[in-house]
Amino acid sequence: MNKRLRGGLAPVIAALALMALAGGSIAVADDEALDTLETVKARGTLEVALYDAFPPYSYKADKGGPSGVDVDLARALAEKLGLQTKVRLFPADESMGDDLRNNLWKGHYLGGGVADVMLHVAADPKFAAQEDKVAFFGAYFNEAVTVVYHPDRMEAFESPMALSTQKVGVEIDSISDYYLSGAFNGRLRTAAVRHGSLVEAVTAFKNGEVDAVMAPRGELQGLMSAADFGKVEFKQQELVGLFRTSWDIGMAVKQADDTALRDALDKALEDLKTEGRLAEIFAAHGVDYVAPSTALAGGS
């Protein structure tokens, strides 16, 4: 989650996790402003902004177009509204605030307009209060920093301090890297084996080069499923303690007096939850569905 964390969730998640809580853009023309539900239906297409290179949530498959949990969710939401889906994959900017500005309410200075809705945004009330141009709603998943490890190399542990004598693969500049660098007065920093991507860390784990991997649970599960570990056993252990290591993710649209589109998407999401389709979408990508805990779940 390197790019996603630095560019998208770092100001929200990393700051909360570590307990340490614009100019330059050209305005987009009025006709590029967020469409109401009526206009979107007349167009027949729901445009959804998603992070790129972010497996298992959203990425461009080797063969074919966009793939991932959020891509399938976007299509399911559009289907509920009787619409086709247009996926806008974009690279994370310096902050999630930048991502919201570029893709929802103002547009990038290079052009391209804005999308109708963005998925995989931080469903955090404090962050939402700072972004008055955007309406946050529809939290749909809870993510948490997790450790997977080889049972033949490690035993179950009660405290993360048990990792101090192990080689723990992490993605550089990720929340896991920050955790190992700063938790317990830095006593875990020597355990970190930094990799350029989480894919590389998972590969090192599969090859026995590290004893464990620390990463967001959903990302880790999806990558391990795709890597086809076969009969290799692994265990998961979520971290608790002084640092916040879990968060909810949801949706966002441009703030507007007309809430018809947001309300329709919220209703569609609730239907997907009730029908069990949301959990099925996550399962199809090797991820265990975990319901969100925030007040943003089920509407705002």
XYZ file of C-alpha atoms in Angstrom:
300
model
C 0.000 0.000 0.000
C 2.974 2.208 -0.504
C 1.591 4.687 -3.034
C -1.927 4.438 -1.645
C -0.666 5.143 1.858
C 1.713 7.964 1.016
C -0.591 9.592 -1.488
C -4.047 8.649 -0.322
C -4.434 7.425 3.241
C -1.212 8.568 4.893
C -2.518 11.919 6.198
C -5.541 10.121 7.653
C -4.505 6.608 8.662
C -0.802 7.002 9.379
C -1.350 10.059 11.539
C -4.082 8.349 13.521
C -2.093 5.133 13.722
C 0.903 6.956 15.148
C -1.269 9.080 17.430
C -0.163 12.370 15.853
C -3.054 13.694 14.649
C -4.453 24.379 -2.395
C -3.615 25.988 -4.927
C -2.217 25.042 -8.360
C -5.363 23.569 -9.897
C -7.436 25.048 -12.667
C -11.157 25.177 -12.057
C -13.281 22.770 -14.036
C -16.078 24.130 -16.160
C -19.582 24.059 -14.713
C -20.710 21.414 -17.199
C -18.085 19.086 -15.749
C -19.462 19.376 -12.226
C -20.840 16.298 -10.527
C -24.026 15.093 -12.189
C -27.232 14.558 -10.300
C -28.847 11.119 -10.325
C -31.224 12.243 -13.058
C -28.375 13.411 -15.280
C -26.321 10.277 -14.598
C -29.284 8.098 -15.533
C -29.847 10.111 -18.701
C -26.209 9.522 -19.583
C -26.593 5.839 -18.771
C -23.155 5.489 -17.179
C -21.817 5.777 -13.636
C -18.217 6.995 -13.636
C -16.251 5.677 -10.656
C -12.798 6.871 -9.571
C -10.518 4.112 -8.236
C -6.849 3.918 -7.301
C -4.636 2.185 -9.824
C -1.996 -0.513 -9.169
C -3.741 -1.391 -5.910
C -4.408 -5.157 -5.846
C -6.668 -6.764 -4.841
C -8.900 -3.674 -4.810
C -8.314 -1.963 -8.151
C -5.691 -2.508 -10.821
C -5.313 -3.207 -14.516
C -5.123 -6.935 -15.126
C -2.382 -8.361 -17.333
C -5.041 -9.237 -19.879
C -8.182 -7.173 -20.031
C -9.343 -4.047 -18.294
C -9.669 -2.934 -14.672
C -10.051 -5.685 -12.069
C -10.370 -6.024 -8.311
C -12.767 -5.824 -5.379
C -13.600 -2.147 -5.858
C -14.005 -2.594 -9.613
C -16.552 -5.363 -9.059
C -18.260 -3.297 -6.369
C -18.475 -0.316 -8.722
C -20.120 -2.491 -11.365
C -22.551 -3.980 -8.858
C -23.556 -0.510 -7.626
C -24.075 0.734 -11.178
C -26.111 -2.360 -11.993
C -28.404 -1.636 -9.043
C -28.977 1.839 -10.508
C -29.607 0.420 -13.982
C -26.403 1.955 -15.327
C -23.272 0.927 -17.160
C -19.910 1.454 -15.435
C -16.970 3.616 -16.459
C -13.930 3.022 -14.264
C -11.424 5.850 -13.887
C -8.122 4.421 -12.573
C -5.851 7.149 -11.213
C -2.485 7.295 -9.411
C -2.546 8.581 -5.854
C -1.452 12.179 -5.330
C 0.303 13.563 -2.257
C -2.787 13.273 -0.049
C -6.301 11.889 -0.139
C -7.529 15.473 -0.097
C -5.707 15.965 -3.400
C -7.247 12.773 -4.769
C -10.735 13.932 -3.833
C -10.158 17.342 -5.388
C -8.714 15.926 -8.602
C -11.364 13.266 -9.092
C -14.578 14.532 -7.500
C -15.075 18.246 -7.074
C -12.577 20.263 -9.110
C -10.634 18.124 -11.535
C -6.947 17.755 -12.288
C -5.086 20.715 -13.770
C -4.239 18.494 -16.738
C -7.942 18.095 -17.454
C -10.164 15.062 -17.720
C -13.171 16.189 -15.695
C -14.449 14.522 -12.547
C -16.098 11.223 -11.656
C -19.514 10.692 -10.091
C -18.225 8.752 -7.088
C -14.928 7.612 -5.602
C -14.445 4.345 -3.716
C -11.895 3.288 -1.102
C -11.799 6.596 0.739
C -11.028 6.863 4.430
C -14.336 6.665 6.310
C -13.080 8.667 9.257
C -15.360 11.350 10.775
C -12.443 13.672 11.644
C -11.118 13.531 8.103
C -14.620 13.957 6.677
C -15.088 17.126 8.745
C -12.019 18.658 7.071
C -13.220 18.020 3.512
C -16.260 20.276 3.109
C -16.344 19.922 -0.683
C -17.060 16.202 -0.412
C -19.827 14.073 1.109
C -18.595 10.837 2.721
C -20.988 7.915 3.104
C -21.424 4.188 2.626
C -18.572 2.693 4.637
C -18.312 -0.851 3.317
C -15.228 -2.556 4.779
C -12.899 -2.568 7.750
C -9.177 -2.871 7.106
C -6.603 -3.722 9.768
C -2.853 -4.148 9.942
C -2.166 -7.872 10.156
C 0.836 -10.156 10.531
C 1.093 -13.447 8.647
C 3.865 -15.805 9.638
C 5.227 -19.301 9.118
C 4.018 -21.442 12.056
C 7.195 -23.527 11.838
C 9.300 -20.416 12.405
C 7.188 -18.528 14.915
C 4.729 -19.299 17.662
C 1.532 -17.439 18.403
C 2.312 -14.204 20.216
C 0.452 -11.918 22.579
C 2.604 -8.850 22.007
C 4.084 -7.423 18.799
C 7.395 -7.343 20.682
C 7.696 -11.030 19.732
C 8.520 -9.758 16.232
C 11.723 -8.080 17.438
C 13.815 -11.194 16.746
C 12.156 -12.036 13.413
C 12.516 -10.874 9.829
C 9.282 -9.103 8.973
C 8.668 -8.089 5.396
C 6.988 -4.699 4.923
C 6.370 -2.364 2.035
C 8.612 0.667 2.360
C 6.887 3.856 3.550
C 3.722 1.911 4.375
C 1.779 2.019 7.633
C 3.478 -1.276 8.587
C 6.891 0.295 8.009
C 5.865 3.245 10.174
C 4.614 0.866 12.859
C 7.813 -1.162 13.068
C 9.895 2.018 12.989
C 8.029 3.839 15.745
C 6.170 1.408 17.986
C 7.573 0.520 21.403
C 10.097 3.366 21.184
C 11.541 1.940 17.985
C 12.433 -1.434 19.508
C 10.966 -3.213 16.466
C 12.817 -1.266 13.788
C 15.510 -3.912 13.256
C 12.835 -6.500 12.439
C 11.714 -4.666 9.318
C 12.849 -6.028 5.955
C 11.753 -3.331 3.533
C 10.552 -4.082 0.019
C 9.621 -1.843 -2.879
C 6.093 -3.231 -2.951
C 3.843 -5.522 -0.969
C 3.979 -7.944 -3.894
C 7.745 -8.221 -3.344
C 7.245 -8.761 0.407
C 4.730 -11.546 -0.201
C 7.081 -13.160 -2.717
C 9.908 -13.039 -0.167
C 7.603 -14.672 2.384
C 6.670 -17.407 -0.063
C 10.348 -18.036 -0.800
C 11.205 -18.257 2.909
C 13.348 -15.124 2.863
C 11.360 -13.509 5.689
C 9.571 -15.049 8.668
C 6.477 -12.874 8.448
C 4.790 -10.055 6.557
C 3.000 -7.105 8.100
C 0.402 -5.335 5.942
C -3.275 -4.359 5.747
C -5.272 -7.576 6.039
C -7.293 -7.249 2.840
C -4.300 -6.409 0.664
C -2.318 -9.244 2.194
C -5.067 -11.825 1.804
C -5.691 -10.876 -1.799
C -2.027 -11.018 -2.776
C -1.439 -14.305 -0.988
C -4.464 -15.798 -2.697
C -3.203 -14.641 -6.096
C 0.304 -15.961 -5.341
C -1.115 -19.494 -4.974
C 0.602 -20.590 -1.768
C -0.772 -24.088 -2.140
C -0.340 -26.095 1.058
C 1.900 -23.556 2.776
C 0.205 -22.750 6.068
C 0.070 -19.266 7.481
C -1.602 -17.589 10.393
C -2.911 -14.095 10.908
C -2.732 -11.909 13.945
C -4.102 -8.389 14.095
C -2.206 -5.851 16.150
C -3.646 -3.940 19.058
C -2.131 -1.576 21.555
C -1.021 2.036 21.642
C -1.360 2.560 17.902
C -4.482 2.680 15.800
C -4.082 -0.109 13.275
C -7.572 -0.482 11.808
C -9.817 1.803 9.799
C -12.958 1.773 7.680
C -13.213 2.539 3.986
C -16.194 3.899 2.106
C -17.389 6.135 -0.717
C -17.505 9.851 -1.497
C -19.284 12.186 -3.905
C -19.092 15.910 -4.462
C -20.948 17.827 -1.753
C -24.245 19.118 -3.132
C -27.709 20.135 -1.994
C -29.121 17.417 -4.224
C -28.385 14.140 -2.432
C -30.276 11.871 -4.839
C -27.166 10.194 -6.265
C -25.603 9.639 -2.851
C -28.856 8.281 -1.463
C -29.275 5.914 -4.405
C -25.732 4.607 -4.035
C -26.197 4.208 -0.292
C -29.375 2.195 -0.877
C -27.644 0.076 -3.527
C -24.795 -0.678 -1.126
C -27.194 -1.711 1.626
C -28.961 -4.032 -0.817
C -25.644 -5.626 -1.769
C -24.847 -6.169 1.907
C -28.257 -7.687 2.651
C -28.125 -9.981 -0.372
C -24.659 -11.195 0.565
C -23.210 -9.990 -2.722
C -20.769 -7.612 -1.052
C -19.168 -10.461 0.900
C -19.139 -12.563 -2.284
C -17.254 -9.843 -4.151
C -14.536 -9.772 -1.499
C -14.371 -13.574 -1.363
C -13.925 -13.784 -5.135
C -10.633 -11.933 -4.694
C -9.448 -13.985 -1.715
C -10.415 -11.422 0.931
C -12.481 -12.149 4.042
C -15.245 -9.582 4.330
C -15.175 -7.583 7.581
C -18.033 -5.148 8.209
C -17.169 -1.514 8.952
C -17.542 -0.098 12.433
C -17.852 3.619 11.768
C -20.947 5.754 12.038
C -20.537 6.387 8.302
C -21.620 2.806 7.657
C -25.159 2.643 6.395
C -25.435 6.309 5.522
C -24.432 9.701 6.808
